[in-house]
Tab-separated table of N, CA, C and O in Angstrom:
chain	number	residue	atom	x	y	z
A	290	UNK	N	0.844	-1.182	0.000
A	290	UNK	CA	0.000	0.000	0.000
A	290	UNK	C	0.889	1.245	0.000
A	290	UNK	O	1.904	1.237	0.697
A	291	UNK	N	0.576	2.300	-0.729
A	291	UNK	CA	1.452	3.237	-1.079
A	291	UNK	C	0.085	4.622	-0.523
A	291	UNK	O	-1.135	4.661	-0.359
A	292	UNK	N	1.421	5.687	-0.396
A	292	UNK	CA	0.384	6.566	-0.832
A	292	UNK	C	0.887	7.678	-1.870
A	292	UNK	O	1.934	8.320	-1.953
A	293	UNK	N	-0.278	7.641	-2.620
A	293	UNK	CA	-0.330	8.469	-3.957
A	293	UNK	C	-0.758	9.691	-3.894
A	293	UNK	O	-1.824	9.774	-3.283
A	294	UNK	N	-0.197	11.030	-4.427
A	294	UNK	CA	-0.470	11.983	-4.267
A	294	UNK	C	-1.013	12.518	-5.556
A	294	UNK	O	-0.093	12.517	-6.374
A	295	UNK	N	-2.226	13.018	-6.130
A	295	UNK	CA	-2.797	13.335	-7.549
A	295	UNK	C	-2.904	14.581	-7.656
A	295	UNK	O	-3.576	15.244	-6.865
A	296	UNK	N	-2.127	15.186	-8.849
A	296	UNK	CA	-1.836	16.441	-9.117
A	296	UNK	C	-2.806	17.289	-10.477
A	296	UNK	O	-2.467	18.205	-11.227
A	297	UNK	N	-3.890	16.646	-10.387
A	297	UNK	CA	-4.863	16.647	-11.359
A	297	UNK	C	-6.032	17.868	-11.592
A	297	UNK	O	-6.784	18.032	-10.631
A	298	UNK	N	-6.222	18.615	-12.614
A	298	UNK	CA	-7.418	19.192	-12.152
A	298	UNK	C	-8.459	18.279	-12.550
A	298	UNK	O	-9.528	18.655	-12.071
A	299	UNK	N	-8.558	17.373	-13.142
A	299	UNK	CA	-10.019	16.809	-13.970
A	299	UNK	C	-10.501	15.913	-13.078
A	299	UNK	O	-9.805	14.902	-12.983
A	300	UNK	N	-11.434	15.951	-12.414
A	300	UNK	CA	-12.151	15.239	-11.262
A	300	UNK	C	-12.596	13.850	-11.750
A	300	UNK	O	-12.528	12.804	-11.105
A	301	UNK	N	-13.209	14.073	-13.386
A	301	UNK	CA	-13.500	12.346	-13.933
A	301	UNK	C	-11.930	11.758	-14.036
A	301	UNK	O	-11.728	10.581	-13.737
A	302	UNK	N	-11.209	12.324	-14.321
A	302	UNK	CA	-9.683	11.580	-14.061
A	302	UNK	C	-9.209	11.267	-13.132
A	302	UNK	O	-8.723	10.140	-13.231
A	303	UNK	N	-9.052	11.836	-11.950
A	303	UNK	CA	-9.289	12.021	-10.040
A	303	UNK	C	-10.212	10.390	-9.922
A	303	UNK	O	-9.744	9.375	-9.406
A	304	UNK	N	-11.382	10.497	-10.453
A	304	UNK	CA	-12.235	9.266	-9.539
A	304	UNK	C	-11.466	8.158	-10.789
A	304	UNK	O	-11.229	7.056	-10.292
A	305	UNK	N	-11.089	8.262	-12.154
A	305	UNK	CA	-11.068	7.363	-12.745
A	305	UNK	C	-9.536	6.389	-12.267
A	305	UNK	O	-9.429	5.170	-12.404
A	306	UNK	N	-8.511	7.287	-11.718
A	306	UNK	CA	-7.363	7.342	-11.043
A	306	UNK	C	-7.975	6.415	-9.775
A	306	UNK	O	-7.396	5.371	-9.474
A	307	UNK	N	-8.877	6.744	-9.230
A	307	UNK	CA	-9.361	6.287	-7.403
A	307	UNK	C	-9.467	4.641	-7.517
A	307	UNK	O	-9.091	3.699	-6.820
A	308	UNK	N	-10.289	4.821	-8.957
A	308	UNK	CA	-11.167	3.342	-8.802
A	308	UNK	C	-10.169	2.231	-9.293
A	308	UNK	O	-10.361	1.050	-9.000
A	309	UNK	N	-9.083	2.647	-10.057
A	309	UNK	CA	-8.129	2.007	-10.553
A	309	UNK	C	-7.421	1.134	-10.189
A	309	UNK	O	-7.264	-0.043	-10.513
A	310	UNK	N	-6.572	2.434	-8.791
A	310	UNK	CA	-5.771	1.921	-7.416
A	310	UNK	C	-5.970	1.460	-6.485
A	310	UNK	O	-5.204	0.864	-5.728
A	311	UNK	N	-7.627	1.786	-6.365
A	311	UNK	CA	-7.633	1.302	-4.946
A	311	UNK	C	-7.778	0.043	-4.115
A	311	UNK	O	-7.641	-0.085	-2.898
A	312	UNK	N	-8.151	-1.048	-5.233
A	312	UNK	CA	-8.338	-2.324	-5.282
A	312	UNK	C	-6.500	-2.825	-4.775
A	312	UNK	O	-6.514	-3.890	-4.158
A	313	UNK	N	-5.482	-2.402	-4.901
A	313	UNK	CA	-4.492	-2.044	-4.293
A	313	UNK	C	-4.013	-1.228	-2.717
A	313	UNK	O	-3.012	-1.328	-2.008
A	314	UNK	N	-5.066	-0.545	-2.638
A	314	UNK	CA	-4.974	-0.775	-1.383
A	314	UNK	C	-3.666	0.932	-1.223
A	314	UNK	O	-2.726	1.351	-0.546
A	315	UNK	N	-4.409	1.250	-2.208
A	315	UNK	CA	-3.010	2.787	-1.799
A	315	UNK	C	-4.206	3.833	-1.299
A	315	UNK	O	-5.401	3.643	-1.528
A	316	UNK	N	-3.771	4.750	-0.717
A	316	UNK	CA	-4.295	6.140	0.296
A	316	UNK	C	-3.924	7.096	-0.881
A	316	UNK	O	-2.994	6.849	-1.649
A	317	UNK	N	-4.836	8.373	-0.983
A	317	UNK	CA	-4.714	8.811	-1.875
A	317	UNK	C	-4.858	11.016	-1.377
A	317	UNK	O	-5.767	11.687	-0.888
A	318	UNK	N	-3.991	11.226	-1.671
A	318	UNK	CA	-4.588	12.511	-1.152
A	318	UNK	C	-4.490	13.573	-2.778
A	318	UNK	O	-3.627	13.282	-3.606
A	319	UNK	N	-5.537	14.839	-3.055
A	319	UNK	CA	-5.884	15.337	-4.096
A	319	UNK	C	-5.315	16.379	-3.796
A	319	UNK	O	-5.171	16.822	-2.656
A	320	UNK	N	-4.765	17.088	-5.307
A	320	UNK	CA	-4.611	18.522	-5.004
A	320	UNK	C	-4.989	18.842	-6.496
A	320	UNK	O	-4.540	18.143	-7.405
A	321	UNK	N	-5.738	19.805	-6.710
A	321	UNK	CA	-6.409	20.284	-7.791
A	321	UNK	C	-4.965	21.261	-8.990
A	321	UNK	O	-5.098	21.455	-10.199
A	322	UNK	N	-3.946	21.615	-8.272
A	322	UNK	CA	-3.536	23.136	-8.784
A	322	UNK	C	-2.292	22.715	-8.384
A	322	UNK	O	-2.099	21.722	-7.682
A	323	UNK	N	-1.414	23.475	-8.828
A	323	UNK	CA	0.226	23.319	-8.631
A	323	UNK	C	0.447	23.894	-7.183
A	323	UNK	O	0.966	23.302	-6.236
A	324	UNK	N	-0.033	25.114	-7.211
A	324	UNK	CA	-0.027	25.995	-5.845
A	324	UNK	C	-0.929	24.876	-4.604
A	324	UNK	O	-0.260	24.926	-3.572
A	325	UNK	N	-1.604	24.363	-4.489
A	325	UNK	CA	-2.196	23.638	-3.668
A	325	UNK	C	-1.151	22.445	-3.765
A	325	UNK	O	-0.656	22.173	-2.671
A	326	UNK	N	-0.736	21.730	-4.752
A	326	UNK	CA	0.134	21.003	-3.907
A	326	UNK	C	1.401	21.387	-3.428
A	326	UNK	O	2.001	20.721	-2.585
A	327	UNK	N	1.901	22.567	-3.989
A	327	UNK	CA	2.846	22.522	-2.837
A	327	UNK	C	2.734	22.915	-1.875
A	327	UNK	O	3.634	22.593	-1.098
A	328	UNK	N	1.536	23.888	-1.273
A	328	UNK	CA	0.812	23.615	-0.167
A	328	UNK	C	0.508	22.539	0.693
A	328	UNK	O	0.513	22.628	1.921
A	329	UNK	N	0.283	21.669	0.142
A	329	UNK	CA	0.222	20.318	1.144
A	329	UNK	C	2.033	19.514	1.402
A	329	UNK	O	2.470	18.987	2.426
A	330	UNK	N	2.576	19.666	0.345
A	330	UNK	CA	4.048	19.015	0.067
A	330	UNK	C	4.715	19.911	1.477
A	330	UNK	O	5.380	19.318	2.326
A	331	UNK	N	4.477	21.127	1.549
A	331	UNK	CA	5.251	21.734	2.611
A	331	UNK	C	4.325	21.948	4.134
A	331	UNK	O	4.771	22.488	5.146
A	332	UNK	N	3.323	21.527	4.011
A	332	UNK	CA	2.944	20.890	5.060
A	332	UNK	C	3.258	19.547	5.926
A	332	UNK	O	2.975	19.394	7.114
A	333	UNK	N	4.015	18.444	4.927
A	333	UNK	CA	4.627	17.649	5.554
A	333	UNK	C	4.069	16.430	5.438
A	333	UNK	O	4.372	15.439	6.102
A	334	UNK	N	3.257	16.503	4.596
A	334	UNK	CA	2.151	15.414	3.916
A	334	UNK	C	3.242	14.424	2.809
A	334	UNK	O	2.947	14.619	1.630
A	335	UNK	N	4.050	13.739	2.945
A	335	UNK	CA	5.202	13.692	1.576
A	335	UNK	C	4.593	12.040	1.517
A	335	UNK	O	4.790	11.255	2.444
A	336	UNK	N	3.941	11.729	0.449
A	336	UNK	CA	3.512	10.537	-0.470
A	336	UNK	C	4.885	9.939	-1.031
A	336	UNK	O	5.997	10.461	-1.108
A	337	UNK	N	4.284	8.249	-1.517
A	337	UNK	CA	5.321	7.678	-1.997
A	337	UNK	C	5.297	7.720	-3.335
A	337	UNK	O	6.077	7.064	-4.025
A	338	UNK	N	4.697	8.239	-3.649
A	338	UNK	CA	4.307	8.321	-5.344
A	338	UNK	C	3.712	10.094	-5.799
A	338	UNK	O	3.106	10.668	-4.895
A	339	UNK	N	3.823	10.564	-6.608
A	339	UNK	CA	3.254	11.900	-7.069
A	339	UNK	C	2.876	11.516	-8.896
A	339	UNK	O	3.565	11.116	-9.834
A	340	UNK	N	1.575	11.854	-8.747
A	340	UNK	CA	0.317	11.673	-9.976
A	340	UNK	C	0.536	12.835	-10.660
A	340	UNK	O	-0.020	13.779	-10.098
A	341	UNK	N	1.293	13.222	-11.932
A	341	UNK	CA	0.954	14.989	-12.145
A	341	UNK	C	0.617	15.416	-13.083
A	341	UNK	O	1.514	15.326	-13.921
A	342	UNK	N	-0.620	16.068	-13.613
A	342	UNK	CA	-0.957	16.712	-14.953
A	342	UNK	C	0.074	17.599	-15.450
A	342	UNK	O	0.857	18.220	-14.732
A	343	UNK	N	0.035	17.628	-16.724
A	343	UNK	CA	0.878	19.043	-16.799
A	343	UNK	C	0.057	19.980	-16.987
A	343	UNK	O	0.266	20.623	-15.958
A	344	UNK	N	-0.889	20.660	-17.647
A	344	UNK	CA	-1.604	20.909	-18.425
A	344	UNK	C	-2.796	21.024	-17.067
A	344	UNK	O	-3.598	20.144	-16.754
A	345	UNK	N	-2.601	22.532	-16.332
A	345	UNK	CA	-3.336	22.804	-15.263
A	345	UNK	C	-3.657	24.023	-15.253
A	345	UNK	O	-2.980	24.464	-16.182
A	346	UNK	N	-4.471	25.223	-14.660
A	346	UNK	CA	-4.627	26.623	-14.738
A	346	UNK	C	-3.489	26.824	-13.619
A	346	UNK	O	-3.227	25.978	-12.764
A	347	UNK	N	-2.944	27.891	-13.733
A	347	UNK	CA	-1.490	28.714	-12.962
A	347	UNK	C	-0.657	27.898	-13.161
A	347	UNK	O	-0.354	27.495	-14.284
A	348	UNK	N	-0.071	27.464	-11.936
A	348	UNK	CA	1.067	26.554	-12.368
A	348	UNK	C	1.171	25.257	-12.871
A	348	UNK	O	0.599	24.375	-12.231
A	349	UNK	N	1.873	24.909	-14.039
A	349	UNK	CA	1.183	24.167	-14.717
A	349	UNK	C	2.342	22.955	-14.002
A	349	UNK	O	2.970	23.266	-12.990
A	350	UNK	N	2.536	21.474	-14.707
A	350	UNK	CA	3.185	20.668	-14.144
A	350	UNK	C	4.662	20.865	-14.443
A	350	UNK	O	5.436	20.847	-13.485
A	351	UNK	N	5.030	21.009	-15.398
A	351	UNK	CA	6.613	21.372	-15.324
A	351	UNK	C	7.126	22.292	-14.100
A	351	UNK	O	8.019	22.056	-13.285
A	352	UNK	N	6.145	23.595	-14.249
A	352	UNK	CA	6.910	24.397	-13.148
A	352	UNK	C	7.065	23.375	-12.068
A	352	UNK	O	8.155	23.071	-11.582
A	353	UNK	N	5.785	22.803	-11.680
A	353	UNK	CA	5.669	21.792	-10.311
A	353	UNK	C	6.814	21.131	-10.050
A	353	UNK	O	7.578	21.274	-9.096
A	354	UNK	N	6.884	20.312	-11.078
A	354	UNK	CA	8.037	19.545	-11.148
A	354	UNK	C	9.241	20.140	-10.496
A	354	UNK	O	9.797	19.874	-9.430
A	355	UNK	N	9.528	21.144	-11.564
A	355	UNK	CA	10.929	21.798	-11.047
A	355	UNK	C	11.088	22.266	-9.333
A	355	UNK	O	12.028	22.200	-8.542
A	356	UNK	N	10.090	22.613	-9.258
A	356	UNK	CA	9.683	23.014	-7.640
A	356	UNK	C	9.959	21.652	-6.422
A	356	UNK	O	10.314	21.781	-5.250
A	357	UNK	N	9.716	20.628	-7.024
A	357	UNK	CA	9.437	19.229	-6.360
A	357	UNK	C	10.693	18.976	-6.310
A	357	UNK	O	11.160	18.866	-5.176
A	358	UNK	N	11.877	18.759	-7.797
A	358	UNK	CA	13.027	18.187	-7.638
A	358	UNK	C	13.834	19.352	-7.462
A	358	UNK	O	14.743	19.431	-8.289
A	359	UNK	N	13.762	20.396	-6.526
A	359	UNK	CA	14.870	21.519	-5.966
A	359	UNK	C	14.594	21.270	-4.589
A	359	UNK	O	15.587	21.349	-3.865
A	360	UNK	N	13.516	20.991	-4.033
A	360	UNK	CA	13.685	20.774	-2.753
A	360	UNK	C	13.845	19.627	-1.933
A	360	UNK	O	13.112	18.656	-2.116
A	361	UNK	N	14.969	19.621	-0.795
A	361	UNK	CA	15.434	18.245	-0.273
A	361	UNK	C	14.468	17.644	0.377
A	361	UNK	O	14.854	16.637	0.971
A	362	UNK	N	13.201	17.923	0.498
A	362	UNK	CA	12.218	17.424	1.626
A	362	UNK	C	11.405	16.067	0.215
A	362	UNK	O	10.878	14.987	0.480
A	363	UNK	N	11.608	16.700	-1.175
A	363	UNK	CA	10.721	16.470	-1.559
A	363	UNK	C	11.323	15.974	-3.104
A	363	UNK	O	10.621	15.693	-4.075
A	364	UNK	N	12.657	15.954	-3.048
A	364	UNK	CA	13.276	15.626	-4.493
A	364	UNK	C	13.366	13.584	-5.223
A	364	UNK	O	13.516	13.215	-6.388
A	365	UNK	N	13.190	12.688	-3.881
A	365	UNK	CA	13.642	11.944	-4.412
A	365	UNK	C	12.143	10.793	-4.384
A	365	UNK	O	12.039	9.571	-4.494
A	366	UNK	N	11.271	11.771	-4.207
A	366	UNK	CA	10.022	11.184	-4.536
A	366	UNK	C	9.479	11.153	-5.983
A	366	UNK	O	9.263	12.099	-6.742
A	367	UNK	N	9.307	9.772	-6.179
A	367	UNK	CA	9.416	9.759	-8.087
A	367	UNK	C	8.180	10.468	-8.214
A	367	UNK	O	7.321	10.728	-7.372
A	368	UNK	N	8.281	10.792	-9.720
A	368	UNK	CA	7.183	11.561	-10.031
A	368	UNK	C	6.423	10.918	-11.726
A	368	UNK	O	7.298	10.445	-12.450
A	369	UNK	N	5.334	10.889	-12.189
A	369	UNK	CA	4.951	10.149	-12.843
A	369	UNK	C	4.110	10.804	-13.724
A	369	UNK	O	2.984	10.347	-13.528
A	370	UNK	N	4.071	12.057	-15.025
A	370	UNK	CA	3.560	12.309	-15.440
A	370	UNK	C	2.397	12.097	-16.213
A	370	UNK	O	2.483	11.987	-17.436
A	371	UNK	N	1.202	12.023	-15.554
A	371	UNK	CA	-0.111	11.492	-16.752
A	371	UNK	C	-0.728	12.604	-17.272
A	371	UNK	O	-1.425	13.264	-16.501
A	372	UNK	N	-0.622	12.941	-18.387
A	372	UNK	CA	-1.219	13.958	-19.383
A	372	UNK	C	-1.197	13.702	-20.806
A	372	UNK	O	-0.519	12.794	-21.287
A	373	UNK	N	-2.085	14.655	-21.650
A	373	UNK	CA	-2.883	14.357	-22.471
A	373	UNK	C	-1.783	15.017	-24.289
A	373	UNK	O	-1.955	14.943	-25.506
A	374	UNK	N	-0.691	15.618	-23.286
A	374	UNK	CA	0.318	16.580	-24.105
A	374	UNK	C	0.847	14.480	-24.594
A	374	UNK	O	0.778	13.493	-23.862
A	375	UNK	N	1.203	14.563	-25.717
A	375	UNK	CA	1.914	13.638	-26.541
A	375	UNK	C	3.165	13.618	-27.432
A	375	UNK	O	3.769	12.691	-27.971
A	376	UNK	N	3.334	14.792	-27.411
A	376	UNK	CA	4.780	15.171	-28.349
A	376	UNK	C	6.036	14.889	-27.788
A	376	UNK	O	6.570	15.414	-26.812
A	377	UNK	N	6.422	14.043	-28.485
A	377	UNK	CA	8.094	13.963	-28.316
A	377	UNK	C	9.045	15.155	-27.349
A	377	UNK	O	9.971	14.857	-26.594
A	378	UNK	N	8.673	16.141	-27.541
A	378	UNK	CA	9.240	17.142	-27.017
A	378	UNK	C	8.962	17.462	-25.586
A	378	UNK	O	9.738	17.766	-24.680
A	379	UNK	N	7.335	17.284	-25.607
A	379	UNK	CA	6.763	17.006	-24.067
A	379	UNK	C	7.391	16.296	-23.381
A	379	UNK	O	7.957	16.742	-22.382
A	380	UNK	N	7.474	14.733	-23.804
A	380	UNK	CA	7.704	13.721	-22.601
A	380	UNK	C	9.355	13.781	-22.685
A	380	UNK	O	9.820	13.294	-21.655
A	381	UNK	N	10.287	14.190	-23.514
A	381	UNK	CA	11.716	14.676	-23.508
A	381	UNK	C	11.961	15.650	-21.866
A	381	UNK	O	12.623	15.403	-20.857
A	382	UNK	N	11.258	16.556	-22.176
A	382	UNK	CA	10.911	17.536	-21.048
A	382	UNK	C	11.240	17.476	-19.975
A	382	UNK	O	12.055	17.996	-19.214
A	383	UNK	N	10.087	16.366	-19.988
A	383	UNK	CA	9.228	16.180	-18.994
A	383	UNK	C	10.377	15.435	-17.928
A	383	UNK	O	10.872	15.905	-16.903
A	384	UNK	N	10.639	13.880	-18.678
A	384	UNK	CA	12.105	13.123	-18.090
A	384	UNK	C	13.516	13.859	-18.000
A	384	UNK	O	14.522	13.421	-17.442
A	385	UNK	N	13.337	15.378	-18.840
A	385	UNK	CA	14.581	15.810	-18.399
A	385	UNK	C	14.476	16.777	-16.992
A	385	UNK	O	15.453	17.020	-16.283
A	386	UNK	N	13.320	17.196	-16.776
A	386	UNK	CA	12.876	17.700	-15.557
A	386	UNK	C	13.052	16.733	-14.275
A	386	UNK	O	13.395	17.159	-13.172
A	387	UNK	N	12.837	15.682	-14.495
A	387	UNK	CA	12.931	14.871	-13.332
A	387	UNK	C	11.627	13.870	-13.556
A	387	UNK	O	11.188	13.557	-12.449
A	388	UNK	N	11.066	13.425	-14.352
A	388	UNK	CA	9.710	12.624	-13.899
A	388	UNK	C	10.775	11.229	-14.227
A	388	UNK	O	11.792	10.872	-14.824
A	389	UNK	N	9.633	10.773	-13.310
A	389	UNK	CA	10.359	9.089	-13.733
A	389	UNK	C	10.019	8.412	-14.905
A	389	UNK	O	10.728	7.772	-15.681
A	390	UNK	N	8.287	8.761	-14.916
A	390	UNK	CA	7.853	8.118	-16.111
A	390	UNK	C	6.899	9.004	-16.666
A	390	UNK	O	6.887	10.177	-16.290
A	391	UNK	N	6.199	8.643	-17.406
A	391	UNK	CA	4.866	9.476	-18.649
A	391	UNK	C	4.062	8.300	-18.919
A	391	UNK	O	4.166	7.129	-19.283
A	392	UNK	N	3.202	9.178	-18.565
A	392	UNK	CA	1.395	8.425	-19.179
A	392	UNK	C	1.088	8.959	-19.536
A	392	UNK	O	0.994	10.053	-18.980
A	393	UNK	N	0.545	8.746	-20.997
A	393	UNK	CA	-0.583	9.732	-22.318
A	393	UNK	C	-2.022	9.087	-21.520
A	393	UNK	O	-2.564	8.001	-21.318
A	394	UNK	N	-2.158	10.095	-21.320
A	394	UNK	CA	-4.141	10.165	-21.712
A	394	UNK	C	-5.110	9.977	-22.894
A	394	UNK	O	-5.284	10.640	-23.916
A	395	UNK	N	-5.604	9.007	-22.481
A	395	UNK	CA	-6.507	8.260	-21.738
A	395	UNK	C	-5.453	6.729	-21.969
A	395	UNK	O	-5.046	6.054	-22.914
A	396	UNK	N	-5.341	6.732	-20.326
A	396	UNK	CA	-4.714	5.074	-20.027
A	396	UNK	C	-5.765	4.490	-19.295
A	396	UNK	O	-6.724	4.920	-18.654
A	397	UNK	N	-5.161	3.039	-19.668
A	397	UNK	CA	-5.948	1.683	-19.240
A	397	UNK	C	-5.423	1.619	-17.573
A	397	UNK	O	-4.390	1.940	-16.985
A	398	UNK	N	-6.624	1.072	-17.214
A	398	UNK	CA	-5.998	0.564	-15.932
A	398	UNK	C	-4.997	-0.541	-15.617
A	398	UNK	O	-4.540	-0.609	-14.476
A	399	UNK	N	-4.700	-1.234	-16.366
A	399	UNK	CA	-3.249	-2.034	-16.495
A	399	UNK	C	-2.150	-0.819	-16.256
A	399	UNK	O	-1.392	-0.737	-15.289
A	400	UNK	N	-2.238	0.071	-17.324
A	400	UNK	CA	-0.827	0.680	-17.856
A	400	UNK	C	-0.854	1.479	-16.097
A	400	UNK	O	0.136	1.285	-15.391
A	401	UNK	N	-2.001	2.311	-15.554
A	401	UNK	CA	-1.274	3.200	-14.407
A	401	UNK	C	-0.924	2.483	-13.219
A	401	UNK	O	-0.266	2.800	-12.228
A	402	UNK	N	-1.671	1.189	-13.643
A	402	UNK	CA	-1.346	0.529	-12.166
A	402	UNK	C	0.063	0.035	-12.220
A	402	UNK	O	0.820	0.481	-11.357
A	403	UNK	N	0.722	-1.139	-13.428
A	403	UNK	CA	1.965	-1.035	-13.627
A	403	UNK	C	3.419	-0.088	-13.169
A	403	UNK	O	4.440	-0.222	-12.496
A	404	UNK	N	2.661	1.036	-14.117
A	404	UNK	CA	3.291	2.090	-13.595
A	404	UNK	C	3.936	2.275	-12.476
A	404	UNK	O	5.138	2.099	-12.273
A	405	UNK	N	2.827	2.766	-11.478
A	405	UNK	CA	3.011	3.529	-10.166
A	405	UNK	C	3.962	1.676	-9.635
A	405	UNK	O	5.092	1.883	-9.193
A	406	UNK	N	3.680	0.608	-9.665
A	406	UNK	CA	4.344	-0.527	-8.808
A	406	UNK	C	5.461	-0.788	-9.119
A	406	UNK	O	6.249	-1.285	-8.314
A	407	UNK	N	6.049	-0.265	-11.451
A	407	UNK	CA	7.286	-0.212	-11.411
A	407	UNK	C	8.158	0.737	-10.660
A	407	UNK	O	9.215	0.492	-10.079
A	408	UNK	N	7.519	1.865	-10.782
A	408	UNK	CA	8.292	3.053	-9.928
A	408	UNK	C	8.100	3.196	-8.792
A	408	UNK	O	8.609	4.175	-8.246
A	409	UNK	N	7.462	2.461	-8.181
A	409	UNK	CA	7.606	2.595	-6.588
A	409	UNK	C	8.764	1.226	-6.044
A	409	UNK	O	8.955	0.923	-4.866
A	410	UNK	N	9.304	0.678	-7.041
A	410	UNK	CA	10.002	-0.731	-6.884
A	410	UNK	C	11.494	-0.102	-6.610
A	410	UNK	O	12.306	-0.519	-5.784
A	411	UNK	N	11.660	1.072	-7.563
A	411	UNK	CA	12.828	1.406	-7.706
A	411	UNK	C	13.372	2.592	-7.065
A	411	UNK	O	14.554	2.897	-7.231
């Protein structure tokens, strides 16, 4: 059992994310906005996993990112991009920012569950 932190604004993605994992048995806490999670991240809330859109109103997920892997409280928590951006250049980015992995939207529940259990292995 892990806990997953979802960096999502889309709420049908949020529950579609819930119903996925939870048969797994992971705890899940939401943050709608970049600014709200690092609101909770520096509250002391630090998950074993981080869920992150890029593609959010204000701060979008890259900034997040960069924000996540500069600070020592909070850098060596993998991070797992699921968004709907698909370009080569995106998910380049994205892994050169620090994510561990990338999920295009719309994934199967195989592919996120995989996911989050390869990168929480390592």
């Amino acid at each position: 059992m892990a806990k997953v932190f979802i960096v999502e604004d889309s709420k049908l993605v949020v529950t579609m994310m819930k119903k996925h994992l939870a048969p797994d048995g992971h705890e899940f806490t939401i943050a709608t906005n970049g600014e709200e999670a690092l609101e909770i991240l520096s509250s002391g809330v630090l998950p074993d996993i981080i869920i992150l859109d890029i593609v959010m109103e204000g701060m979008d997920g890259f900034e997040l990112i960069e924000k996540i892997k500069t600070n020592d409280q909070t850098k060596s928590i993998p991070v797992l991009f699921c968004t709907s951006l698909d370009k080569g250049s995106d998910i380049n980015r994205g892994i050169e920012l620090g994510a561990n992995d990338y999920i295009i939207k719309p994934f199967t529940p195989n592919e996120i569950r995989n996911k989050i259990t390869d990168n929480l292995r390592n």
